[in-house]
C-alpha cells in the first residue's frame, strides 16, 4: 500500500519519476526479503541481458535464457543458492523470482529489439527496464506481462479515481476471502502431500477417489486464481492492466 500511495503522489507531481521510484523501492524490498546477495544476482542477470539485447540479436537473448534455465536446474546452482540466501523461504523466493526474472528479461530484450529501440540507451531506459523486471508485487508471483505493454502504461498512467480505487480494494478483500477459504481447505485436502503417499488413495472407495480427483485440480486452480488475482488487483491500483486471473483449471 505504501508503494501505491507513493505512486499516486508522484503522478500528481512528475510522471517521469515513477520508473525511478519503482526501481529504487523494489530493490529495497528485495534486499529486505531475500537479502543483498540474492538481489545482486537479480541485478546482474538484468545487466547481462540488457547488454546482450543491445547487439540487436534476438537469438543471443534466447540462447542466454536457455543457458540460464539449464543453470537454474543444475545441482551446483542448488548448492550456491544455500550460500546466497538464508532459510528455506528466502531460498524458495529467490529461485521462483529468478525464474520470473528470466521471462521478463527475455520480454524486454525481444520487445526492445523488435521496436528498434535497443540501441537507444538513456537513463530513463535503464530505469524503466529495472522497474519492469523488479516491479512489485509481480516479481515473485507473476503473471508475466510484456515489456511493451508496461512501457506504454507506465508512460500513460494517471491518478486513480476514488471509484476505481474502491473497486480494486474490494476485489483485494474478495481475493483475501478466497485465500482464507483455501487455507481452510488445506486442512482437509492435502493436495501437496498426497503425491508423497500414493498408497493412501488405494484405500479410497470410488466416491472418495472422484472427490480427490476433483479437489486436486481445483486446489491448483484456486491457488493461482488468488496469486495472479491479487497481483493484478494491486497493479490496477497503479494503472497497470495485468492479464486476468485464470477462469478455469486449464
JSON list of C-alpha atoms in Angstrom, two decimals:
[
{"chain": "A", "resi": 1, "resn": "UNK", "atom": "CA", "xyz": [0.00, 0.00, 0.00]},
{"chain": "A", "resi": 2, "resn": "UNK", "atom": "CA", "xyz": [2.94, 2.32, 0.63]},
{"chain": "A", "resi": 3, "resn": "UNK", "atom": "CA", "xyz": [4.03, 1.85, -2.99]},
{"chain": "A", "resi": 4, "resn": "UNK", "atom": "CA", "xyz": [0.52, 2.65, -4.25]},
{"chain": "A", "resi": 5, "resn": "UNK", "atom": "CA", "xyz": [0.32, 5.79, -2.13]},
{"chain": "A", "resi": 6, "resn": "UNK", "atom": "CA", "xyz": [3.73, 6.99, -3.32]},
{"chain": "A", "resi": 7, "resn": "UNK", "atom": "CA", "xyz": [2.86, 6.28, -6.95]},
{"chain": "A", "resi": 8, "resn": "UNK", "atom": "CA", "xyz": [-0.30, 8.37, -6.75]},
{"chain": "A", "resi": 9, "resn": "UNK", "atom": "CA", "xyz": [1.67, 11.16, -5.09]},
{"chain": "A", "resi": 10, "resn": "UNK", "atom": "CA", "xyz": [4.44, 11.07, -7.71]},
{"chain": "A", "resi": 11, "resn": "UNK", "atom": "CA", "xyz": [1.92, 11.06, -10.57]},
{"chain": "A", "resi": 12, "resn": "UNK", "atom": "CA", "xyz": [0.50, 14.24, -9.14]},
{"chain": "A", "resi": 13, "resn": "UNK", "atom": "CA", "xyz": [3.92, 15.89, -9.18]},
{"chain": "A", "resi": 14, "resn": "UNK", "atom": "CA", "xyz": [6.00, 14.41, -12.02]},
{"chain": "A", "resi": 15, "resn": "UNK", "atom": "CA", "xyz": [5.15, 11.32, -14.09]},
{"chain": "A", "resi": 16, "resn": "UNK", "atom": "CA", "xyz": [8.73, 10.67, -15.28]},
{"chain": "A", "resi": 17, "resn": "UNK", "atom": "CA", "xyz": [9.88, 9.95, -11.74]},
{"chain": "A", "resi": 18, "resn": "UNK", "atom": "CA", "xyz": [7.63, 6.86, -11.45]},
{"chain": "A", "resi": 19, "resn": "UNK", "atom": "CA", "xyz": [10.05, 4.35, -13.10]},
{"chain": "A", "resi": 20, "resn": "UNK", "atom": "CA", "xyz": [12.89, 5.55, -10.87]},
{"chain": "A", "resi": 21, "resn": "UNK", "atom": "CA", "xyz": [10.71, 5.14, -7.80]},
{"chain": "A", "resi": 22, "resn": "UNK", "atom": "CA", "xyz": [9.64, 1.63, -8.83]},
{"chain": "A", "resi": 23, "resn": "UNK", "atom": "CA", "xyz": [13.23, 0.57, -9.45]},
{"chain": "A", "resi": 24, "resn": "UNK", "atom": "CA", "xyz": [14.58, 2.02, -6.21]},
{"chain": "A", "resi": 25, "resn": "UNK", "atom": "CA", "xyz": [11.72, 0.90, -3.98]},
{"chain": "A", "resi": 26, "resn": "UNK", "atom": "CA", "xyz": [11.66, -2.60, -5.48]},
{"chain": "A", "resi": 27, "resn": "UNK", "atom": "CA", "xyz": [15.39, -3.03, -4.89]},
{"chain": "A", "resi": 28, "resn": "UNK", "atom": "CA", "xyz": [14.99, -2.01, -1.26]},
{"chain": "A", "resi": 29, "resn": "UNK", "atom": "CA", "xyz": [12.15, -4.51, -0.83]},
{"chain": "A", "resi": 30, "resn": "UNK", "atom": "CA", "xyz": [14.14, -7.28, -2.48]},
{"chain": "A", "resi": 31, "resn": "UNK", "atom": "CA", "xyz": [17.09, -6.68, -0.18]},
{"chain": "A", "resi": 32, "resn": "UNK", "atom": "CA", "xyz": [14.75, -6.86, 2.80]},
{"chain": "A", "resi": 33, "resn": "UNK", "atom": "CA", "xyz": [13.03, -10.03, 1.55]},
{"chain": "A", "resi": 34, "resn": "UNK", "atom": "CA", "xyz": [15.77, -12.17, 0.01]},
{"chain": "A", "resi": 35, "resn": "UNK", "atom": "CA", "xyz": [18.97, -10.40, 1.05]},
{"chain": "A", "resi": 36, "resn": "UNK", "atom": "CA", "xyz": [21.70, -8.38, -0.63]},
{"chain": "A", "resi": 37, "resn": "UNK", "atom": "CA", "xyz": [23.49, -11.26, -2.35]},
{"chain": "A", "resi": 38, "resn": "UNK", "atom": "CA", "xyz": [20.38, -12.70, -3.97]},
{"chain": "A", "resi": 39, "resn": "UNK", "atom": "CA", "xyz": [19.30, -9.22, -5.09]},
{"chain": "A", "resi": 40, "resn": "UNK", "atom": "CA", "xyz": [22.73, -8.72, -6.64]},
{"chain": "A", "resi": 41, "resn": "UNK", "atom": "CA", "xyz": [22.19, -11.89, -8.69]},
{"chain": "A", "resi": 42, "resn": "UNK", "atom": "CA", "xyz": [18.89, -10.48, -9.96]},
{"chain": "A", "resi": 43, "resn": "UNK", "atom": "CA", "xyz": [20.50, -7.20, -10.95]},
{"chain": "A", "resi": 44, "resn": "UNK", "atom": "CA", "xyz": [23.47, -8.95, -12.56]},
{"chain": "A", "resi": 45, "resn": "UNK", "atom": "CA", "xyz": [21.21, -11.06, -14.75]},
{"chain": "A", "resi": 46, "resn": "UNK", "atom": "CA", "xyz": [19.24, -7.99, -15.82]},
{"chain": "A", "resi": 47, "resn": "UNK", "atom": "CA", "xyz": [22.51, -6.24, -16.69]},
{"chain": "A", "resi": 48, "resn": "UNK", "atom": "CA", "xyz": [23.74, -9.21, -18.74]},
{"chain": "A", "resi": 49, "resn": "UNK", "atom": "CA", "xyz": [20.50, -9.40, -20.72]},
{"chain": "A", "resi": 50, "resn": "UNK", "atom": "CA", "xyz": [20.45, -5.63, -21.20]},
{"chain": "A", "resi": 51, "resn": "UNK", "atom": "CA", "xyz": [23.96, -5.64, -22.65]},
{"chain": "A", "resi": 52, "resn": "UNK", "atom": "CA", "xyz": [23.13, -8.67, -24.82]},
{"chain": "A", "resi": 53, "resn": "UNK", "atom": "CA", "xyz": [19.99, -7.08, -26.26]},
{"chain": "A", "resi": 54, "resn": "UNK", "atom": "CA", "xyz": [21.97, -4.04, -27.38]},
{"chain": "A", "resi": 55, "resn": "UNK", "atom": "CA", "xyz": [23.54, -6.27, -30.04]},
{"chain": "A", "resi": 56, "resn": "UNK", "atom": "CA", "xyz": [20.14, -6.46, -31.71]},
{"chain": "A", "resi": 57, "resn": "UNK", "atom": "CA", "xyz": [20.33, -10.26, -31.95]},
{"chain": "A", "resi": 58, "resn": "UNK", "atom": "CA", "xyz": [17.25, -12.00, -30.58]},
{"chain": "A", "resi": 59, "resn": "UNK", "atom": "CA", "xyz": [18.94, -15.38, -30.98]},
{"chain": "A", "resi": 60, "resn": "UNK", "atom": "CA", "xyz": [21.60, -14.37, -28.47]},
{"chain": "A", "resi": 61, "resn": "UNK", "atom": "CA", "xyz": [18.93, -13.36, -25.96]},
{"chain": "A", "resi": 62, "resn": "UNK", "atom": "CA", "xyz": [17.11, -16.67, -26.38]},
{"chain": "A", "resi": 63, "resn": "UNK", "atom": "CA", "xyz": [20.38, -18.56, -26.01]},
{"chain": "A", "resi": 64, "resn": "UNK", "atom": "CA", "xyz": [21.26, -16.76, -22.77]},
{"chain": "A", "resi": 65, "resn": "UNK", "atom": "CA", "xyz": [17.79, -17.51, -21.41]},
{"chain": "A", "resi": 66, "resn": "UNK", "atom": "CA", "xyz": [18.14, -21.21, -22.23]},
{"chain": "A", "resi": 67, "resn": "UNK", "atom": "CA", "xyz": [21.56, -21.33, -20.59]},
{"chain": "A", "resi": 68, "resn": "UNK", "atom": "CA", "xyz": [20.15, -19.61, -17.51]},
{"chain": "A", "resi": 69, "resn": "UNK", "atom": "CA", "xyz": [17.31, -22.15, -17.33]},
{"chain": "A", "resi": 70, "resn": "UNK", "atom": "CA", "xyz": [19.80, -25.02, -17.52]},
{"chain": "A", "resi": 71, "resn": "UNK", "atom": "CA", "xyz": [21.87, -23.41, -14.78]},
{"chain": "A", "resi": 72, "resn": "UNK", "atom": "CA", "xyz": [18.77, -22.91, -12.64]},
{"chain": "A", "resi": 73, "resn": "UNK", "atom": "CA", "xyz": [18.22, -26.68, -12.55]},
{"chain": "A", "resi": 74, "resn": "UNK", "atom": "CA", "xyz": [21.88, -27.55, -12.13]},
{"chain": "A", "resi": 75, "resn": "UNK", "atom": "CA", "xyz": [22.92, -29.18, -8.83]},
{"chain": "A", "resi": 76, "resn": "UNK", "atom": "CA", "xyz": [25.77, -26.69, -8.49]},
{"chain": "A", "resi": 77, "resn": "UNK", "atom": "CA", "xyz": [23.27, -23.84, -8.53]},
{"chain": "A", "resi": 78, "resn": "UNK", "atom": "CA", "xyz": [21.28, -25.53, -5.79]},
{"chain": "A", "resi": 79, "resn": "UNK", "atom": "CA", "xyz": [24.43, -25.63, -3.66]},
{"chain": "A", "resi": 80, "resn": "UNK", "atom": "CA", "xyz": [25.25, -21.99, -4.43]},
{"chain": "A", "resi": 81, "resn": "UNK", "atom": "CA", "xyz": [21.70, -20.97, -3.57]},
{"chain": "A", "resi": 82, "resn": "UNK", "atom": "CA", "xyz": [22.28, -22.05, 0.02]},
{"chain": "A", "resi": 83, "resn": "UNK", "atom": "CA", "xyz": [25.11, -19.54, 0.41]},
{"chain": "A", "resi": 84, "resn": "UNK", "atom": "CA", "xyz": [23.13, -16.76, -1.29]},
{"chain": "A", "resi": 85, "resn": "UNK", "atom": "CA", "xyz": [20.04, -17.00, 0.89]},
{"chain": "A", "resi": 86, "resn": "UNK", "atom": "CA", "xyz": [19.12, -17.64, 4.50]},
{"chain": "A", "resi": 87, "resn": "UNK", "atom": "CA", "xyz": [16.42, -20.16, 5.23]},
{"chain": "A", "resi": 88, "resn": "UNK", "atom": "CA", "xyz": [14.01, -22.13, 3.08]},
{"chain": "A", "resi": 89, "resn": "UNK", "atom": "CA", "xyz": [11.63, -19.23, 2.49]},
{"chain": "A", "resi": 90, "resn": "UNK", "atom": "CA", "xyz": [14.32, -16.96, 1.08]},
{"chain": "A", "resi": 91, "resn": "UNK", "atom": "CA", "xyz": [15.70, -19.81, -0.99]},
{"chain": "A", "resi": 92, "resn": "UNK", "atom": "CA", "xyz": [12.28, -20.59, -2.46]},
{"chain": "A", "resi": 93, "resn": "UNK", "atom": "CA", "xyz": [11.51, -16.94, -3.24]},
{"chain": "A", "resi": 94, "resn": "UNK", "atom": "CA", "xyz": [14.93, -16.47, -4.81]},
{"chain": "A", "resi": 95, "resn": "UNK", "atom": "CA", "xyz": [14.50, -19.43, -7.15]},
{"chain": "A", "resi": 96, "resn": "UNK", "atom": "CA", "xyz": [10.93, -18.59, -8.12]},
{"chain": "A", "resi": 97, "resn": "UNK", "atom": "CA", "xyz": [11.73, -14.90, -8.53]},
{"chain": "A", "resi": 98, "resn": "UNK", "atom": "CA", "xyz": [14.73, -15.71, -10.71]},
{"chain": "A", "resi": 99, "resn": "UNK", "atom": "CA", "xyz": [12.57, -17.85, -12.99]},
{"chain": "A", "resi": 100, "resn": "UNK", "atom": "CA", "xyz": [10.10, -14.98, -13.44]},
{"chain": "A", "resi": 101, "resn": "UNK", "atom": "CA", "xyz": [13.06, -12.64, -13.94]},
{"chain": "A", "resi": 102, "resn": "UNK", "atom": "CA", "xyz": [14.30, -14.72, -16.87]},
{"chain": "A", "resi": 103, "resn": "UNK", "atom": "CA", "xyz": [10.94, -14.45, -18.59]},
{"chain": "A", "resi": 104, "resn": "UNK", "atom": "CA", "xyz": [10.78, -10.70, -18.05]},
{"chain": "A", "resi": 105, "resn": "UNK", "atom": "CA", "xyz": [14.34, -10.14, -19.24]},
{"chain": "A", "resi": 106, "resn": "UNK", "atom": "CA", "xyz": [13.61, -12.06, -22.41]},
{"chain": "A", "resi": 107, "resn": "UNK", "atom": "CA", "xyz": [10.47, -9.98, -22.89]},
{"chain": "A", "resi": 108, "resn": "UNK", "atom": "CA", "xyz": [12.20, -6.62, -22.60]},
{"chain": "A", "resi": 109, "resn": "UNK", "atom": "CA", "xyz": [15.08, -7.78, -24.80]},
{"chain": "A", "resi": 110, "resn": "UNK", "atom": "CA", "xyz": [12.86, -9.05, -27.61]},
{"chain": "A", "resi": 111, "resn": "UNK", "atom": "CA", "xyz": [10.37, -6.17, -27.39]},
{"chain": "A", "resi": 112, "resn": "UNK", "atom": "CA", "xyz": [13.07, -3.51, -27.48]},
{"chain": "A", "resi": 113, "resn": "UNK", "atom": "CA", "xyz": [14.79, -5.19, -30.43]},
{"chain": "A", "resi": 114, "resn": "UNK", "atom": "CA", "xyz": [11.53, -5.53, -32.37]},
{"chain": "A", "resi": 115, "resn": "UNK", "atom": "CA", "xyz": [10.63, -1.90, -31.63]},
{"chain": "A", "resi": 116, "resn": "UNK", "atom": "CA", "xyz": [14.06, -0.78, -32.82]},
{"chain": "A", "resi": 117, "resn": "UNK", "atom": "CA", "xyz": [14.98, 0.97, -29.57]},
{"chain": "A", "resi": 118, "resn": "UNK", "atom": "CA", "xyz": [17.66, -1.47, -28.41]},
{"chain": "A", "resi": 119, "resn": "UNK", "atom": "CA", "xyz": [20.47, 0.89, -29.37]},
{"chain": "A", "resi": 120, "resn": "UNK", "atom": "CA", "xyz": [18.85, 3.85, -27.64]},
{"chain": "A", "resi": 121, "resn": "UNK", "atom": "CA", "xyz": [20.15, 3.68, -24.09]},
{"chain": "A", "resi": 122, "resn": "UNK", "atom": "CA", "xyz": [19.35, 6.55, -21.77]},
{"chain": "A", "resi": 123, "resn": "UNK", "atom": "CA", "xyz": [18.92, 6.77, -18.02]},
{"chain": "A", "resi": 124, "resn": "UNK", "atom": "CA", "xyz": [15.15, 6.53, -18.45]},
{"chain": "A", "resi": 125, "resn": "UNK", "atom": "CA", "xyz": [15.52, 3.29, -20.46]},
{"chain": "A", "resi": 126, "resn": "UNK", "atom": "CA", "xyz": [17.58, 1.72, -17.69]},
{"chain": "A", "resi": 127, "resn": "UNK", "atom": "CA", "xyz": [15.13, 2.87, -15.01]},
{"chain": "A", "resi": 128, "resn": "UNK", "atom": "CA", "xyz": [12.12, 1.61, -16.97]},
{"chain": "A", "resi": 129, "resn": "UNK", "atom": "CA", "xyz": [13.77, -1.76, -17.57]},
{"chain": "A", "resi": 130, "resn": "UNK", "atom": "CA", "xyz": [14.65, -2.14, -13.90]},
{"chain": "A", "resi": 131, "resn": "UNK", "atom": "CA", "xyz": [11.18, -1.11, -12.81]},
{"chain": "A", "resi": 132, "resn": "UNK", "atom": "CA", "xyz": [9.64, -3.62, -15.23]},
{"chain": "A", "resi": 133, "resn": "UNK", "atom": "CA", "xyz": [11.81, -6.52, -14.09]},
{"chain": "A", "resi": 134, "resn": "UNK", "atom": "CA", "xyz": [11.58, -5.75, -10.38]},
{"chain": "A", "resi": 135, "resn": "UNK", "atom": "CA", "xyz": [8.02, -4.43, -10.21]},
{"chain": "A", "resi": 136, "resn": "UNK", "atom": "CA", "xyz": [6.25, -5.48, -7.05]},
{"chain": "A", "resi": 137, "resn": "UNK", "atom": "CA", "xyz": [4.12, -7.48, -6.42]},
{"chain": "A", "resi": 138, "resn": "UNK", "atom": "CA", "xyz": [4.73, -9.45, -9.63]},
{"chain": "A", "resi": 139, "resn": "UNK", "atom": "CA", "xyz": [8.42, -10.11, -9.01]},
{"chain": "A", "resi": 140, "resn": "UNK", "atom": "CA", "xyz": [7.71, -13.34, -7.10]},
{"chain": "A", "resi": 141, "resn": "UNK", "atom": "CA", "xyz": [4.20, -14.24, -8.19]},
{"chain": "A", "resi": 142, "resn": "UNK", "atom": "CA", "xyz": [3.75, -13.21, -11.80]},
{"chain": "A", "resi": 143, "resn": "UNK", "atom": "CA", "xyz": [1.84, -13.16, -14.03]},
{"chain": "A", "resi": 144, "resn": "UNK", "atom": "CA", "xyz": [4.07, -12.31, -16.94]},
{"chain": "A", "resi": 145, "resn": "UNK", "atom": "CA", "xyz": [3.18, -9.19, -18.90]},
{"chain": "A", "resi": 146, "resn": "UNK", "atom": "CA", "xyz": [5.01, -7.80, -21.90]},
{"chain": "A", "resi": 147, "resn": "UNK", "atom": "CA", "xyz": [7.58, -5.04, -21.62]},
{"chain": "A", "resi": 148, "resn": "UNK", "atom": "CA", "xyz": [5.94, -3.08, -24.43]},
{"chain": "A", "resi": 149, "resn": "UNK", "atom": "CA", "xyz": [2.67, -3.07, -22.50]},
{"chain": "A", "resi": 150, "resn": "UNK", "atom": "CA", "xyz": [4.41, -1.97, -19.30]},
{"chain": "A", "resi": 151, "resn": "UNK", "atom": "CA", "xyz": [6.27, 0.78, -21.15]},
{"chain": "A", "resi": 152, "resn": "UNK", "atom": "CA", "xyz": [3.04, 2.11, -22.61]},
{"chain": "A", "resi": 153, "resn": "UNK", "atom": "CA", "xyz": [1.10, 2.01, -19.37]},
{"chain": "A", "resi": 154, "resn": "UNK", "atom": "CA", "xyz": [3.83, 3.46, -17.17]},
{"chain": "A", "resi": 155, "resn": "UNK", "atom": "CA", "xyz": [4.12, 6.42, -19.53]},
{"chain": "A", "resi": 156, "resn": "UNK", "atom": "CA", "xyz": [0.35, 6.92, -19.76]},
{"chain": "A", "resi": 157, "resn": "UNK", "atom": "CA", "xyz": [-0.61, 6.08, -16.19]},
{"chain": "A", "resi": 158, "resn": "UNK", "atom": "CA", "xyz": [-2.87, 8.56, -14.46]},
{"chain": "A", "resi": 159, "resn": "UNK", "atom": "CA", "xyz": [-4.06, 9.04, -10.93]},
{"chain": "A", "resi": 160, "resn": "UNK", "atom": "CA", "xyz": [-6.78, 6.58, -10.00]},
{"chain": "A", "resi": 161, "resn": "UNK", "atom": "CA", "xyz": [-10.24, 7.92, -9.28]},
{"chain": "A", "resi": 162, "resn": "UNK", "atom": "CA", "xyz": [-11.89, 7.13, -5.92]},
{"chain": "A", "resi": 163, "resn": "UNK", "atom": "CA", "xyz": [-14.47, 4.83, -7.52]},
{"chain": "A", "resi": 164, "resn": "UNK", "atom": "CA", "xyz": [-11.79, 2.84, -9.31]},
{"chain": "A", "resi": 165, "resn": "UNK", "atom": "CA", "xyz": [-9.71, 2.58, -6.14]},
{"chain": "A", "resi": 166, "resn": "UNK", "atom": "CA", "xyz": [-12.74, 1.36, -4.20]},
{"chain": "A", "resi": 167, "resn": "UNK", "atom": "CA", "xyz": [-13.50, -1.35, -6.79]},
{"chain": "A", "resi": 168, "resn": "UNK", "atom": "CA", "xyz": [-9.96, -2.67, -6.71]},
{"chain": "A", "resi": 169, "resn": "UNK", "atom": "CA", "xyz": [-9.76, -2.54, -2.92]},
{"chain": "A", "resi": 170, "resn": "UNK", "atom": "CA", "xyz": [-13.00, -4.53, -2.72]},
{"chain": "A", "resi": 171, "resn": "UNK", "atom": "CA", "xyz": [-11.53, -7.05, -5.14]},
{"chain": "A", "resi": 172, "resn": "UNK", "atom": "CA", "xyz": [-8.47, -7.40, -2.91]},
{"chain": "A", "resi": 173, "resn": "UNK", "atom": "CA", "xyz": [-10.74, -8.21, 0.03]},
{"chain": "A", "resi": 174, "resn": "UNK", "atom": "CA", "xyz": [-12.68, -10.63, -2.19]},
{"chain": "A", "resi": 175, "resn": "UNK", "atom": "CA", "xyz": [-9.44, -12.44, -3.01]},
{"chain": "A", "resi": 176, "resn": "UNK", "atom": "CA", "xyz": [-8.45, -12.42, 0.67]},
{"chain": "A", "resi": 177, "resn": "UNK", "atom": "CA", "xyz": [-11.73, -14.19, 1.41]},
{"chain": "A", "resi": 178, "resn": "UNK", "atom": "CA", "xyz": [-10.83, -16.90, -1.09]},
{"chain": "A", "resi": 179, "resn": "UNK", "atom": "CA", "xyz": [-7.35, -17.08, 0.42]},
{"chain": "A", "resi": 180, "resn": "UNK", "atom": "CA", "xyz": [-8.80, -17.92, 3.83]},
{"chain": "A", "resi": 181, "resn": "UNK", "atom": "CA", "xyz": [-11.12, -20.47, 2.21]},
{"chain": "A", "resi": 182, "resn": "UNK", "atom": "CA", "xyz": [-8.08, -22.00, 0.51]},
{"chain": "A", "resi": 183, "resn": "UNK", "atom": "CA", "xyz": [-6.24, -22.17, 3.84]},
{"chain": "A", "resi": 184, "resn": "UNK", "atom": "CA", "xyz": [-9.23, -23.92, 5.43]},
{"chain": "A", "resi": 185, "resn": "UNK", "atom": "CA", "xyz": [-9.40, -26.41, 2.56]},
{"chain": "A", "resi": 186, "resn": "UNK", "atom": "CA", "xyz": [-5.73, -27.25, 3.05]},
{"chain": "A", "resi": 187, "resn": "UNK", "atom": "CA", "xyz": [-6.65, -28.71, 6.44]},
{"chain": "A", "resi": 188, "resn": "UNK", "atom": "CA", "xyz": [-8.93, -31.23, 4.71]},
{"chain": "A", "resi": 189, "resn": "UNK", "atom": "CA", "xyz": [-7.44, -31.73, 1.24]},
{"chain": "A", "resi": 190, "resn": "UNK", "atom": "CA", "xyz": [-3.70, -32.41, 1.36]},
{"chain": "A", "resi": 191, "resn": "UNK", "atom": "CA", "xyz": [-3.13, -31.54, -2.28]},
{"chain": "A", "resi": 192, "resn": "UNK", "atom": "CA", "xyz": [0.65, -31.27, -1.98]},
{"chain": "A", "resi": 193, "resn": "UNK", "atom": "CA", "xyz": [1.29, -34.12, 0.44]},
{"chain": "A", "resi": 194, "resn": "UNK", "atom": "CA", "xyz": [-0.83, -36.76, -1.29]},
{"chain": "A", "resi": 195, "resn": "UNK", "atom": "CA", "xyz": [1.77, -37.21, -4.03]},
{"chain": "A", "resi": 196, "resn": "UNK", "atom": "CA", "xyz": [4.24, -38.48, -1.42]},
{"chain": "A", "resi": 197, "resn": "UNK", "atom": "CA", "xyz": [1.78, -41.01, -0.01]},
{"chain": "A", "resi": 198, "resn": "UNK", "atom": "CA", "xyz": [0.06, -42.56, -3.05]},
{"chain": "A", "resi": 199, "resn": "UNK", "atom": "CA", "xyz": [-0.72, -45.71, -1.09]},
{"chain": "A", "resi": 200, "resn": "UNK", "atom": "CA", "xyz": [-3.27, -43.72, 0.91]},
{"chain": "A", "resi": 201, "resn": "UNK", "atom": "CA", "xyz": [-5.50, -43.38, -2.14]},
{"chain": "A", "resi": 202, "resn": "UNK", "atom": "CA", "xyz": [-5.54, -47.15, -2.63]},
{"chain": "A", "resi": 203, "resn": "UNK", "atom": "CA", "xyz": [-7.87, -47.42, 0.37]},
{"chain": "A", "resi": 204, "resn": "UNK", "atom": "CA", "xyz": [-10.39, -44.94, -1.04]},
{"chain": "A", "resi": 205, "resn": "UNK", "atom": "CA", "xyz": [-13.73, -46.01, -2.44]},
{"chain": "A", "resi": 206, "resn": "UNK", "atom": "CA", "xyz": [-14.93, -44.75, -5.82]},
{"chain": "A", "resi": 207, "resn": "UNK", "atom": "CA", "xyz": [-16.66, -41.67, -4.43]},
{"chain": "A", "resi": 208, "resn": "UNK", "atom": "CA", "xyz": [-13.59, -40.67, -2.43]},
{"chain": "A", "resi": 209, "resn": "UNK", "atom": "CA", "xyz": [-11.33, -41.12, -5.46]},
{"chain": "A", "resi": 210, "resn": "UNK", "atom": "CA", "xyz": [-13.65, -38.99, -7.58]},
{"chain": "A", "resi": 211, "resn": "UNK", "atom": "CA", "xyz": [-13.67, -36.34, -4.87]},
{"chain": "A", "resi": 212, "resn": "UNK", "atom": "CA", "xyz": [-9.89, -36.38, -4.67]},
{"chain": "A", "resi": 213, "resn": "UNK", "atom": "CA", "xyz": [-9.61, -36.21, -8.46]},
{"chain": "A", "resi": 214, "resn": "UNK", "atom": "CA", "xyz": [-11.88, -33.17, -8.47]},
{"chain": "A", "resi": 215, "resn": "UNK", "atom": "CA", "xyz": [-10.26, -31.47, -5.48]},
{"chain": "A", "resi": 216, "resn": "UNK", "atom": "CA", "xyz": [-6.63, -31.63, -6.65]},
{"chain": "A", "resi": 217, "resn": "UNK", "atom": "CA", "xyz": [-7.02, -29.60, -9.86]},
{"chain": "A", "resi": 218, "resn": "UNK", "atom": "CA", "xyz": [-9.46, -27.23, -8.16]},
{"chain": "A", "resi": 219, "resn": "UNK", "atom": "CA", "xyz": [-6.93, -26.52, -5.41]},
{"chain": "A", "resi": 220, "resn": "UNK", "atom": "CA", "xyz": [-4.33, -25.88, -8.09]},
{"chain": "A", "resi": 221, "resn": "UNK", "atom": "CA", "xyz": [-6.69, -23.51, -9.89]},
{"chain": "A", "resi": 222, "resn": "UNK", "atom": "CA", "xyz": [-7.69, -21.69, -6.70]},
{"chain": "A", "resi": 223, "resn": "UNK", "atom": "CA", "xyz": [-4.08, -21.11, -5.70]},
{"chain": "A", "resi": 224, "resn": "UNK", "atom": "CA", "xyz": [-3.21, -19.34, -8.93]},
{"chain": "A", "resi": 225, "resn": "UNK", "atom": "CA", "xyz": [-6.54, -17.56, -9.05]},
{"chain": "A", "resi": 226, "resn": "UNK", "atom": "CA", "xyz": [-5.59, -15.94, -5.75]},
{"chain": "A", "resi": 227, "resn": "UNK", "atom": "CA", "xyz": [-1.93, -15.30, -6.60]},
{"chain": "A", "resi": 228, "resn": "UNK", "atom": "CA", "xyz": [-2.50, -13.80, -10.05]},
{"chain": "A", "resi": 229, "resn": "UNK", "atom": "CA", "xyz": [-5.69, -12.07, -9.00]},
{"chain": "A", "resi": 230, "resn": "UNK", "atom": "CA", "xyz": [-4.06, -10.37, -6.02]},
{"chain": "A", "resi": 231, "resn": "UNK", "atom": "CA", "xyz": [-1.09, -9.16, -8.07]},
{"chain": "A", "resi": 232, "resn": "UNK", "atom": "CA", "xyz": [-3.40, -7.90, -10.81]},
{"chain": "A", "resi": 233, "resn": "UNK", "atom": "CA", "xyz": [-5.71, -6.07, -8.41]},
{"chain": "A", "resi": 234, "resn": "UNK", "atom": "CA", "xyz": [-2.84, -4.28, -6.72]},
{"chain": "A", "resi": 235, "resn": "UNK", "atom": "CA", "xyz": [-1.32, -3.41, -10.10]},
{"chain": "A", "resi": 236, "resn": "UNK", "atom": "CA", "xyz": [-4.64, -1.92, -11.27]},
{"chain": "A", "resi": 237, "resn": "UNK", "atom": "CA", "xyz": [-4.47, 0.50, -8.38]},
{"chain": "A", "resi": 238, "resn": "UNK", "atom": "CA", "xyz": [-1.34, 1.85, -10.06]},
{"chain": "A", "resi": 239, "resn": "UNK", "atom": "CA", "xyz": [-2.81, 1.89, -13.56]},
{"chain": "A", "resi": 240, "resn": "UNK", "atom": "CA", "xyz": [-1.45, -1.41, -14.92]},
{"chain": "A", "resi": 241, "resn": "UNK", "atom": "CA", "xyz": [-3.66, -3.95, -16.65]},
{"chain": "A", "resi": 242, "resn": "UNK", "atom": "CA", "xyz": [-2.23, -7.35, -15.83]},
{"chain": "A", "resi": 243, "resn": "UNK", "atom": "CA", "xyz": [-3.53, -10.46, -17.60]},
{"chain": "A", "resi": 244, "resn": "UNK", "atom": "CA", "xyz": [-6.72, -11.62, -15.88]},
{"chain": "A", "resi": 245, "resn": "UNK", "atom": "CA", "xyz": [-6.73, -14.42, -13.34]},
{"chain": "A", "resi": 246, "resn": "UNK", "atom": "CA", "xyz": [-7.42, -17.90, -14.79]},
{"chain": "A", "resi": 247, "resn": "UNK", "atom": "CA", "xyz": [-11.08, -18.73, -15.37]},
{"chain": "A", "resi": 248, "resn": "UNK", "atom": "CA", "xyz": [-10.70, -22.49, -15.36]},
{"chain": "A", "resi": 249, "resn": "UNK", "atom": "CA", "xyz": [-8.23, -25.24, -14.49]},
{"chain": "A", "resi": 250, "resn": "UNK", "atom": "CA", "xyz": [-6.64, -25.30, -17.95]}
]
